Amino acid sequence: MSESKYREWILDTIDSLRSRKARPDLERICRMVRRRHGSEPDRTCAELEKLIQEQTVLKVNYKGSISYRNAAKVQRRSRKKDDATLSMAARRSAVEEASHSDLSNGDSAFGPVDQDEEDLEADTSVAMDTDSNADEEGADESRDGQDGPSPGRTYEDASVHCASVRAVSAPCSPSGTRPGPGPGCSLGSGLDCATFQKAGERPSSLPPSSPRALAHNDWADCPAERQHPGMQREKAAMKPAIHSATSSPTALKKNVKKEDGGKVEDRSLSSDQLVPDYAARLDETKTVSDRRPQPMSLPSENCTFKKKLDISSFTEAEDSLLNGCKGDEVSVKKENMSQNLLQWTVADVASYFSAAGFPEQAVAFRAQEIDGKSLLLMQRSDVLTGLSIRLGPALKIYERHVKVLQRTHFLECEDL
DNA sequence: AAATGCGCACGTT
DNA sequence: AACGTGCGCATTT
């Protein structure tokens, strides 16, 4: 409960700041929430982190500083040709929110994920970073290495950079969870968050993490870690390095086959400058090891396969089906997926859809308390009319995600 | 002093 | 040209 309350407060605050033309940064958000509702900054910060993980709120680096965006109001640019239509439809459906009027935007500042998954085609390198400077502000420790204001940052390493940069993103954790410094979330700490982006400006791509991981990890513990759930398309982000480390070979494969062909660099996704914390986590070196730890909160076993799930299942299974491939190796991973699907929590489902590019609709899934099991039971009509979401996105969600996940799940069951 | 309002320059589509 | 963003400064509470 409090959770949703905070979601509303924070989202309203971000909207208010935006309408006032003030940067919605951590300090202002915390201050306004405290003033309006009496919540302490630390708590607000923690809740904000949580929302970031769920992608209800997007953390972006805009013009050198961190900003937060109401994901529901962000409209990703119409990415490609045909999407225009779709996007329109999708665009303003504000599910519950409110609504102001401005959502569309494009600033580079955010670009959340794209919605269409399928078209990743082209982009190989998407890097769009908007601002050039990424600076950093306070990032004390975080900034290490290279960054500097050097103008010449290249994108390529972004991935690397990011990693290095921060591990800290979790600025606010109340308890000071992880990183030593743990300033707590005081407003000041907000800086941490920012840190990383400077690295490359480019946002690193989205991580492939699993939805549940995110969800679970109570931000409380480790806050910032990754923020977003497994999203499909963005696999690119993870470069090989990671996978290897990670353990899920499968994931790699996919990437490899699809994009990696050559370089991989990291294309990061589309997002412009999302500032994913998780990025940090990808440290190169430890990447591997690090990444998984996070999910500590999960039930033990899940962790393991959870990961697989994320990447592989989402991506692969889904993609393959979508694309029509038969997916050989896919089958393997599928197993996990089906099982996992049953274990998805409401937060996992919401994270999945947010990551899939439907943040606004993800809210509706959450509102209806759709967890993995419920998702498996959903029928077309449920998705189109039961969630009160716009028809355009609903159709895409059903055809591309719900149906695919269900099919994959049941196919596996049969096999098993 | 803090919260707001908002013109205007910037960077994107 | 149209828009989102947010700085910097004016105004209100």
GROMACS .gro file of C-alpha atoms (C1' of nucleotides) in nm:
model
  442
    1MET     CA    1   0.000   0.000   0.000
    2SER     CA    2   0.241   0.252   0.095
    3GLU     CA    3   0.410   0.154  -0.211
    4SER     CA    4   0.144   0.266  -0.442
    5LYS     CA    5   0.103   0.572  -0.241
    6TYR     CA    6   0.461   0.662  -0.295
    7ARG     CA    7   0.432   0.585  -0.657
    8GLU     CA    8   0.159   0.836  -0.684
    9TRP     CA    9   0.336   1.093  -0.480
   10ILE     CA   10   0.657   1.065  -0.665
   11LEU     CA   11   0.496   1.062  -1.001
   12ASP     CA   12   0.288   1.363  -0.916
   13THR     CA   13   0.592   1.537  -0.789
   14ILE     CA   14   0.786   1.472  -1.099
   15ASP     CA   15   0.497   1.598  -1.302
   16SER     CA   16   0.467   1.907  -1.092
   17LEU     CA   17   0.830   1.988  -1.118
   18ARG     CA   18   0.819   1.943  -1.486
   19SER     CA   19   0.525   2.166  -1.528
   20ARG     CA   20   0.697   2.421  -1.323
   21LYS     CA   21   0.991   2.386  -1.549
   22ALA     CA   22   1.218   2.283  -1.272
   23ARG     CA   23   1.442   1.986  -1.308
   24PRO     CA   24   1.296   1.686  -1.136
   25ASP     CA   25   1.607   1.585  -0.958
   26LEU     CA   26   1.642   1.392  -0.643
   27GLU     CA   27   1.668   1.687  -0.422
   28ARG     CA   28   1.357   1.857  -0.549
   29ILE     CA   29   1.159   1.540  -0.554
   30CYS     CA   30   1.246   1.455  -0.199
   31ARG     CA   31   1.180   1.803  -0.083
   32MET     CA   32   0.845   1.828  -0.246
   33VAL     CA   33   0.732   1.491  -0.126
   34ARG     CA   34   0.832   1.583   0.220
   35ARG     CA   35   0.651   1.906   0.204
   36ARG     CA   36   0.339   1.765   0.058
   37HIS     CA   37   0.320   1.439   0.240
   38GLY     CA   38   0.567   1.447   0.514
   39SER     CA   39   0.773   1.163   0.392
   40GLU     CA   40   1.132   1.168   0.477
   41PRO     CA   41   1.378   1.212   0.203
   42ASP     CA   42   1.540   0.883   0.270
   43ARG     CA   43   1.224   0.699   0.236
   44THR     CA   44   1.130   0.890  -0.071
   45CYS     CA   45   1.461   0.817  -0.216
   46ALA     CA   46   1.424   0.451  -0.149
   47GLU     CA   47   1.083   0.443  -0.301
   48LEU     CA   48   1.210   0.632  -0.595
   49GLU     CA   49   1.476   0.374  -0.648
   50LYS     CA   50   1.217   0.112  -0.641
   51LEU     CA   51   1.017   0.290  -0.903
   52ILE     CA   52   1.323   0.321  -1.112
   53GLN     CA   53   1.377  -0.045  -1.098
   54GLU     CA   54   1.031  -0.101  -1.209
   55GLN     CA   55   1.074   0.157  -1.468
   56THR     CA   56   0.781   0.349  -1.351
   57VAL     CA   57   1.025   0.630  -1.321
   58LEU     CA   58   1.316   0.672  -1.549
   59LYS     CA   59   1.640   0.807  -1.432
   60VAL     CA   60   1.809   1.000  -1.703
   61ASN     CA   61   2.110   1.209  -1.748
   62TYR     CA   62   2.007   1.524  -1.913
   63LYS     CA   63   2.237   1.806  -1.977
   64GLY     CA   64   2.486   1.678  -1.738
   65SER     CA   65   2.271   1.614  -1.443
   66ILE     CA   66   2.035   1.352  -1.331
   67SER     CA   67   1.671   1.392  -1.391
   68TYR     CA   68   1.380   1.168  -1.332
   69ARG     CA   69   1.099   1.113  -1.570
   70ASN     CA   70   0.754   0.978  -1.533
   71ALA     CA   71   0.783   0.681  -1.759
   72ALA     CA   72   0.420   0.690  -1.838
   73LYS     CA   73   0.456   1.022  -1.991
   74VAL     CA   74   0.756   0.965  -2.182
   75GLN     CA   75   0.705   0.884  -2.525
   76ARG     CA   76   0.974   0.727  -2.696
   77ARG     CA   77   1.031   0.871  -3.017
   78SER     CA   78   0.879   0.708  -3.287
   79ARG     CA   79   1.138   0.493  -3.379
   80LYS     CA   80   1.096   0.381  -3.706
   81LYS     CA   81   0.874   0.411  -3.976
   82ASP     CA   82   0.582   0.220  -3.911
   83ASP     CA   83   0.582   0.259  -3.560
   84ALA     CA   84   0.454   0.587  -3.586
   85THR     CA   85   0.119   0.459  -3.587
   86LEU     CA   86   0.164   0.237  -3.310
   87SER     CA   87   0.327   0.477  -3.105
   88MET     CA   88   0.055   0.714  -3.143
   89ALA     CA   89  -0.187   0.480  -3.016
   90ALA     CA   90   0.025   0.377  -2.747
   91ARG     CA   91   0.125   0.708  -2.662
   92ARG     CA   92  -0.096   0.856  -2.446
   93SER     CA   93  -0.272   0.611  -2.280
   94ALA     CA   94  -0.214   0.712  -1.957
   95VAL     CA   95  -0.346   0.456  -1.769
   96GLU     CA   96  -0.413   0.596  -1.455
   97GLU     CA   97  -0.213   0.873  -1.434
   98ALA     CA   98  -0.294   1.175  -1.496
   99SER     CA   99  -0.221   1.332  -1.730
  100HIS     CA  100  -0.125   1.631  -1.826
  101SER     CA  101  -0.070   1.693  -2.148
  102ASP     CA  102   0.259   1.670  -2.228
  103LEU     CA  103   0.387   1.348  -2.274
  104SER     CA  104   0.526   1.327  -2.576
  105ASN     CA  105   0.852   1.420  -2.588
  106GLY     CA  106   1.131   1.317  -2.709
  107ASP     CA  107   1.391   1.445  -2.558
  108SER     CA  108   1.665   1.259  -2.573
  109ALA     CA  109   1.662   1.241  -2.231
  110PHE     CA  110   1.489   0.946  -2.203
  111GLY     CA  111   1.415   0.697  -2.418
  112PRO     CA  112   1.293   0.439  -2.244
  113VAL     CA  113   1.276   0.132  -2.400
  114ASP     CA  114   1.128   0.080  -2.713
  115GLN     CA  115   0.828  -0.082  -2.756
  116ASP     CA  116   0.858  -0.280  -3.037
  117GLU     CA  117   1.068  -0.535  -2.992
  118GLU     CA  118   1.103  -0.664  -3.305
  119ASP     CA  119   1.254  -0.411  -3.482
  120LEU     CA  120   1.568  -0.399  -3.344
  121GLU     CA  121   1.700  -0.457  -3.657
  122ALA     CA  122   1.867  -0.175  -3.754
  123ASP     CA  123   2.011  -0.022  -3.485
  124THR     CA  124   2.323  -0.140  -3.435
  125SER     CA  125   2.453   0.125  -3.270
  126VAL     CA  126   2.222   0.336  -3.139
  127ALA     CA  127   2.392   0.558  -2.952
  128MET     CA  128   2.239   0.864  -2.911
  129ASP     CA  129   2.344   1.052  -2.643
  130THR     CA  130   2.226   1.368  -2.598
  131ASP     CA  131   2.417   1.550  -2.390
  132SER     CA  132   2.748   1.563  -2.431
  133ASN     CA  133   2.882   1.627  -2.127
  134ALA     CA  134   2.815   1.413  -1.884
  135ASP     CA  135   2.942   1.519  -1.599
  136GLU     CA  136   2.945   1.406  -1.292
  137GLU     CA  137   2.898   1.573  -1.027
  138GLY     CA  138   2.970   1.439  -0.727
  139ALA     CA  139   3.034   1.118  -0.779
  140ASP     CA  140   3.311   1.082  -0.583
  141GLU     CA  141   3.424   0.756  -0.591
  142SER     CA  142   3.242   0.664  -0.869
  143ARG     CA  143   3.402   0.849  -1.122
  144ASP     CA  144   3.714   0.705  -1.165
  145GLY     CA  145   3.894   0.660  -1.444
  146GLN     CA  146   3.840   0.807  -1.739
  147ASP     CA  147   3.581   1.011  -1.742
  148GLY     CA  148   3.662   1.336  -1.711
  149PRO     CA  149   3.519   1.576  -1.910
  150SER     CA  150   3.697   1.474  -2.192
  151PRO     CA  151   3.518   1.554  -2.485
  152GLY     CA  152   3.605   1.278  -2.674
  153ARG     CA  153   3.430   1.010  -2.520
  154THR     CA  154   3.358   0.743  -2.728
  155TYR     CA  155   3.076   0.547  -2.708
  156GLU     CA  156   3.213   0.225  -2.740
  157ASP     CA  157   3.334   0.175  -2.418
  158ALA     CA  158   3.050   0.294  -2.267
  159SER     CA  159   2.971  -0.027  -2.141
  160VAL     CA  160   3.284  -0.052  -1.975
  161HIS     CA  161   3.274   0.274  -1.834
  162CYS     CA  162   2.954   0.246  -1.691
  163ALA     CA  163   3.055  -0.034  -1.508
  164SER     CA  164   3.338   0.114  -1.363
  165VAL     CA  165   3.169   0.399  -1.266
  166ARG     CA  166   2.945   0.313  -1.034
  167ALA     CA  167   2.862   0.094  -0.830
  168VAL     CA  168   2.707   0.312  -0.644
  169SER     CA  169   2.423   0.410  -0.788
  170ALA     CA  170   2.223   0.338  -0.518
  171PRO     CA  171   2.233   0.654  -0.377
  172CYS     CA  172   1.975   0.652  -0.158
  173SER     CA  173   1.947   0.352   0.009
  174PRO     CA  174   1.833   0.413   0.344
  175SER     CA  175   2.024   0.172   0.511
  176GLY     CA  176   2.320   0.238   0.331
  177THR     CA  177   2.331  -0.076   0.185
  178ARG     CA  178   2.597  -0.153  -0.021
  179PRO     CA  179   2.865   0.061  -0.100
  180GLY     CA  180   3.051   0.175   0.169
  181PRO     CA  181   2.996   0.527   0.146
  182GLY     CA  182   2.646   0.508   0.190
  183PRO     CA  183   2.560   0.848   0.243
  184GLY     CA  184   2.219   0.762   0.273
  185CYS     CA  185   2.000   0.914   0.069
  186SER     CA  186   2.010   1.244   0.159
  187LEU     CA  187   1.954   1.473  -0.107
  188GLY     CA  188   2.305   1.514  -0.164
  189SER     CA  189   2.352   1.166  -0.239
  190GLY     CA  190   2.162   1.202  -0.543
  191LEU     CA  191   2.474   1.264  -0.705
  192ASP     CA  192   2.574   0.921  -0.698
  193CYS     CA  193   2.320   0.828  -0.927
  194ALA     CA  194   2.435   1.045  -1.179
  195THR     CA  195   2.766   0.932  -1.175
  196PHE     CA  196   2.763   0.682  -1.405
  197GLN     CA  197   2.638   0.830  -1.687
  198LYS     CA  198   2.901   1.035  -1.743
  199ALA     CA  199   3.084   0.765  -1.845
  200GLY     CA  200   2.959   0.731  -2.156
  201GLU     CA  201   2.697   0.918  -2.199
  202ARG     CA  202   2.556   0.652  -2.357
  203PRO     CA  203   2.357   0.477  -2.155
  204SER     CA  204   2.440   0.155  -2.135
  205SER     CA  205   2.201  -0.054  -2.259
  206LEU     CA  206   1.957  -0.219  -2.071
  207PRO     CA  207   2.050  -0.498  -1.890
  208PRO     CA  208   1.918  -0.815  -1.923
  209SER     CA  209   1.833  -0.874  -1.594
  210SER     CA  210   1.548  -1.060  -1.492
  211PRO     CA  211   1.243  -0.907  -1.393
  212ARG     CA  212   1.216  -1.067  -1.080
  213ALA     CA  213   1.547  -1.002  -0.980
  214LEU     CA  214   1.473  -0.656  -0.985
  215ALA     CA  215   1.162  -0.674  -0.831
  216HIS     CA  216   1.279  -0.864  -0.563
  217ASN     CA  217   1.571  -0.719  -0.470
  218ASP     CA  218   1.431  -0.507  -0.245
  219TRP     CA  219   1.574  -0.205  -0.325
  220ALA     CA  220   1.602  -0.172   0.020
  221ASP     CA  221   1.889  -0.377   0.023
  222CYS     CA  222   2.047  -0.305  -0.277
  223PRO     CA  223   1.897  -0.040  -0.429
  224ALA     CA  224   2.005   0.067  -0.727
  225GLU     CA  225   2.134  -0.202  -0.880
  226ARG     CA  226   1.985  -0.276  -1.181
  227GLN     CA  227   1.694  -0.128  -1.281
  228HIS     CA  228   1.533  -0.287  -1.531
  229PRO     CA  229   1.406  -0.599  -1.594
  230GLY     CA  230   1.480  -0.803  -1.859
  231MET     CA  231   1.411  -0.657  -2.154
  232GLN     CA  232   1.441  -0.797  -2.451
  233ARG     CA  233   1.588  -0.612  -2.707
  234GLU     CA  234   1.844  -0.467  -2.531
  235LYS     CA  235   2.042  -0.755  -2.498
  236ALA     CA  236   2.295  -0.595  -2.682
  237ALA     CA  237   2.405  -0.437  -2.387
  238MET     CA  238   2.545  -0.720  -2.241
  239LYS     CA  239   2.830  -0.792  -2.418
  240PRO     CA  240   2.994  -1.109  -2.438
  241ALA     CA  241   3.189  -1.048  -2.150
  242ILE     CA  242   2.905  -1.049  -1.945
  243HIS     CA  243   2.746  -1.341  -2.051
  244SER     CA  244   3.026  -1.546  -2.018
  245ALA     CA  245   3.040  -1.450  -1.685
  246THR     CA  246   2.699  -1.464  -1.615
  247SER     CA  247   2.646  -1.793  -1.674
  248SER     CA  248   2.390  -1.807  -1.905
  249PRO     CA  249   2.535  -1.900  -2.215
  250THR     CA  250   2.219  -1.904  -2.377
  251ALA     CA  251   2.178  -1.554  -2.348
  252LEU     CA  252   2.486  -1.500  -2.520
  253LYS     CA  253   2.406  -1.699  -2.796
  254LYS     CA  254   2.131  -1.501  -2.876
  255ASN     CA  255   2.309  -1.196  -2.872
  256VAL     CA  256   2.573  -1.325  -3.061
  257LYS     CA  257   2.375  -1.451  -3.325
  258LYS     CA  258   2.168  -1.162  -3.363
  259GLU     CA  259   2.371  -0.874  -3.331
  260ASP     CA  260   2.696  -0.951  -3.251
  261GLY     CA  261   2.795  -1.051  -3.558
  262GLY     CA  262   3.059  -0.830  -3.546
  263LYS     CA  263   3.102  -0.583  -3.317
  264VAL     CA  264   2.875  -0.546  -3.066
  265GLU     CA  265   2.998  -0.266  -2.903
  266ASP     CA  266   2.726  -0.197  -2.719
  267ARG     CA  267   2.465  -0.063  -2.873
  268SER     CA  268   2.287   0.047  -2.630
  269LEU     CA  269   1.965   0.076  -2.653
  270SER     CA  270   1.768   0.323  -2.733
  271SER     CA  271   1.742   0.490  -2.442
  272ASP     CA  272   1.899   0.785  -2.456
  273GLN     CA  273   2.028   0.852  -2.147
  274LEU     CA  274   1.872   0.639  -1.913
  275VAL     CA  275   2.080   0.609  -1.632
  276PRO     CA  276   2.065   0.269  -1.535
  277ASP     CA  277   2.219   0.179  -1.233
  278TYR     CA  278   2.266  -0.156  -1.325
  279ALA     CA  279   2.494  -0.047  -1.572
  280ALA     CA  280   2.720   0.001  -1.309
  281ARG     CA  281   2.695  -0.335  -1.216
  282LEU     CA  282   2.824  -0.459  -1.519
  283ASP     CA  283   3.164  -0.396  -1.433
  284GLU     CA  284   3.373  -0.553  -1.658
  285THR     CA  285   3.578  -0.735  -1.436
  286LYS     CA  286   3.359  -0.841  -1.190
  287THR     CA  287   3.079  -0.814  -1.390
  288VAL     CA  288   3.011  -1.150  -1.383
  289SER     CA  289   3.035  -1.214  -1.041
  290ASP     CA  290   2.870  -0.911  -0.945
  291ARG     CA  291   2.572  -0.921  -1.133
  292ARG     CA  292   2.424  -1.210  -0.994
  293PRO     CA  293   2.468  -1.138  -0.648
  294GLN     CA  294   2.218  -0.891  -0.643
  295PRO     CA  295   1.923  -1.080  -0.636
  296MET     CA  296   1.999  -1.191  -0.314
  297SER     CA  297   1.673  -1.149  -0.198
  298LEU     CA  298   1.530  -1.405  -0.406
  299PRO     CA  299   1.465  -1.735  -0.291
  300SER     CA  300   1.764  -1.924  -0.329
  301GLU     CA  301   1.706  -2.135  -0.614
  302ASN     CA  302   1.542  -1.893  -0.816
  303CYS     CA  303   1.835  -1.691  -0.842
  304THR     CA  304   2.005  -1.918  -1.051
  305PHE     CA  305   1.769  -1.983  -1.300
  306LYS     CA  306   1.618  -1.668  -1.269
  307LYS     CA  307   1.882  -1.520  -1.454
  308LYS     CA  308   1.845  -1.743  -1.725
  309LEU     CA  309   1.504  -1.661  -1.741
  310ASP     CA  310   1.562  -1.315  -1.793
  311ILE     CA  311   1.768  -1.304  -2.065
  312SER     CA  312   1.722  -1.609  -2.232
  313SER     CA  313   1.376  -1.662  -2.188
  314PHE     CA  314   1.253  -1.331  -2.252
  315THR     CA  315   1.454  -1.270  -2.526
  316GLU     CA  316   1.500  -1.576  -2.689
  317ALA     CA  317   1.192  -1.750  -2.644
  318GLU     CA  318   1.006  -1.458  -2.729
  319ASP     CA  319   1.200  -1.356  -3.013
  320SER     CA  320   1.216  -1.679  -3.166
  321LEU     CA  321   0.857  -1.723  -3.157
  322LEU     CA  322   0.798  -1.389  -3.285
  323ASN     CA  323   1.030  -1.417  -3.556
  324GLY     CA  324   0.914  -1.745  -3.641
  325CYS     CA  325   1.227  -1.913  -3.595
  326LYS     CA  326   1.217  -2.244  -3.468
  327GLY     CA  327   1.472  -2.181  -3.221
  328ASP     CA  328   1.672  -2.473  -3.149
  329GLU     CA  329   1.844  -2.385  -2.853
  330VAL     CA  330   1.556  -2.207  -2.745
  331SER     CA  331   1.395  -2.509  -2.629
  332VAL     CA  332   1.644  -2.549  -2.370
  333LYS     CA  333   1.582  -2.235  -2.209
  334LYS     CA  334   1.230  -2.250  -2.242
  335GLU     CA  335   1.207  -2.485  -1.970
  336ASN     CA  336   1.321  -2.247  -1.729
  337MET     CA  337   1.098  -1.998  -1.854
  338SER     CA  338   0.788  -2.183  -1.810
  339GLN     CA  339   0.867  -2.265  -1.465
  340ASN     CA  340   0.964  -1.923  -1.393
  341LEU     CA  341   0.662  -1.774  -1.538
  342LEU     CA  342   0.467  -1.938  -1.268
  343GLN     CA  343   0.686  -1.773  -1.020
  344TRP     CA  344   0.669  -1.427  -1.153
  345THR     CA  345   0.533  -1.185  -0.904
  346VAL     CA  346   0.317  -0.892  -0.982
  347ALA     CA  347   0.626  -0.680  -0.981
  348ASP     CA  348   0.797  -0.912  -1.222
  349VAL     CA  349   0.514  -0.891  -1.465
  350ALA     CA  350   0.506  -0.517  -1.442
  351SER     CA  351   0.877  -0.494  -1.484
  352TYR     CA  352   0.860  -0.715  -1.783
  353PHE     CA  353   0.609  -0.498  -1.960
  354SER     CA  354   0.785  -0.182  -1.864
  355ALA     CA  355   1.099  -0.317  -2.001
  356ALA     CA  356   0.921  -0.430  -2.307
  357GLY     CA  357   0.837  -0.076  -2.377
  358PHE     CA  358   0.498  -0.048  -2.221
  359PRO     CA  359   0.552   0.131  -1.898
  360GLU     CA  360   0.213   0.282  -1.891
  361GLN     CA  361   0.045  -0.045  -1.947
  362ALA     CA  362   0.267  -0.212  -1.695
  363VAL     CA  363   0.096  -0.002  -1.438
  364ALA     CA  364  -0.233  -0.151  -1.537
  365PHE     CA  365  -0.100  -0.501  -1.495
  366ARG     CA  366   0.020  -0.406  -1.157
  367ALA     CA  367  -0.304  -0.245  -1.064
  368GLN     CA  368  -0.486  -0.560  -1.155
  369GLU     CA  369  -0.233  -0.762  -0.964
  370ILE     CA  370  -0.140  -0.979  -1.252
  371ASP     CA  371   0.135  -1.216  -1.157
  372GLY     CA  372   0.282  -1.496  -1.363
  373LYS     CA  373   0.000  -1.734  -1.300
  374SER     CA  374  -0.260  -1.478  -1.378
  375LEU     CA  375  -0.075  -1.388  -1.691
  376LEU     CA  376  -0.102  -1.743  -1.806
  377LEU     CA  377  -0.472  -1.730  -1.757
  378MET     CA  378  -0.529  -1.411  -1.943
  379GLN     CA  379  -0.729  -1.422  -2.255
  380ARG     CA  380  -0.725  -1.181  -2.538
  381SER     CA  381  -1.029  -1.002  -2.415
  382ASP     CA  382  -0.879  -0.966  -2.074
  383VAL     CA  383  -0.583  -0.786  -2.213
  384LEU     CA  384  -0.782  -0.574  -2.452
  385THR     CA  385  -1.054  -0.473  -2.218
  386GLY     CA  386  -0.981  -0.588  -1.871
  387LEU     CA  387  -0.691  -0.364  -1.805
  388SER     CA  388  -0.839  -0.045  -1.931
  389ILE     CA  389  -0.546   0.023  -2.148
  390ARG     CA  390  -0.555   0.150  -2.498
  391LEU     CA  391  -0.631  -0.083  -2.771
  392GLY     CA  392  -0.316  -0.026  -2.968
  393PRO     CA  393  -0.073  -0.120  -2.699
  394ALA     CA  394  -0.308  -0.384  -2.572
  395LEU     CA  395  -0.302  -0.562  -2.904
  396LYS     CA  396   0.070  -0.550  -2.918
  397ILE     CA  397   0.102  -0.667  -2.565
  398TYR     CA  398  -0.129  -0.954  -2.619
  399GLU     CA  399   0.006  -1.069  -2.951
  400ARG     CA  400   0.368  -1.016  -2.883
  401HIS     CA  401   0.400  -1.088  -2.522
  402VAL     CA  402   0.113  -1.248  -2.346
  403LYS     CA  403   0.038  -1.493  -2.618
  404VAL     CA  404   0.398  -1.572  -2.673
  405LEU     CA  405   0.468  -1.625  -2.310
  406GLN     CA  406   0.166  -1.846  -2.274
  407ARG     CA  407   0.245  -2.045  -2.577
  408THR     CA  408   0.599  -2.093  -2.473
  409HIS     CA  409   0.495  -2.193  -2.133
  410PHE     CA  410   0.246  -2.447  -2.239
  411LEU     CA  411   0.463  -2.591  -2.506
  412GLU     CA  412   0.714  -2.660  -2.253
  413CYS     CA  413   0.482  -2.818  -2.026
  414GLU     CA  414   0.395  -3.056  -2.290
  415ASP     CA  415   0.745  -3.139  -2.358
  416LEU     CA  416   0.820  -3.190  -2.007
  417DA     C1'  417   1.320   3.145   0.295
  418DA     C1'  418   1.084   2.842   0.013
  419DA     C1'  419   0.776   2.753  -0.351
  420DT     C1'  420   0.624   2.891  -0.796
  421DG     C1'  421   0.598   3.091  -1.245
  422DC     C1'  422   0.798   3.139  -1.675
  423DG     C1'  423   1.094   3.354  -2.066
  424DC     C1'  424   1.430   3.186  -2.330
  425DA     C1'  425   1.816   2.923  -2.511
  426DC     C1'  426   1.916   2.448  -2.640
  427DG     C1'  427   1.895   2.020  -2.843
  428DT     C1'  428   1.583   1.691  -3.088
  429DT     C1'  429   1.277   1.541  -3.429
  430DA     C1'  430   0.862   2.461  -3.716
  431DA     C1'  431   0.729   2.218  -3.304
  432DC     C1'  432   0.856   2.029  -2.873
  433DG     C1'  433   1.064   1.883  -2.431
  434DT     C1'  434   1.383   2.046  -2.100
  435DG     C1'  435   1.552   2.315  -1.741
  436DC     C1'  436   1.843   2.740  -1.611
  437DG     C1'  437   1.808   3.179  -1.419
  438DC     C1'  438   1.547   3.522  -1.253
  439DA     C1'  439   1.100   3.738  -1.107
  440DT     C1'  440   0.703   3.682  -0.821
  441DT     C1'  441   0.415   3.488  -0.472
  442DT     C1'  442   0.329   3.253  -0.040
   0.00000   0.00000   0.00000
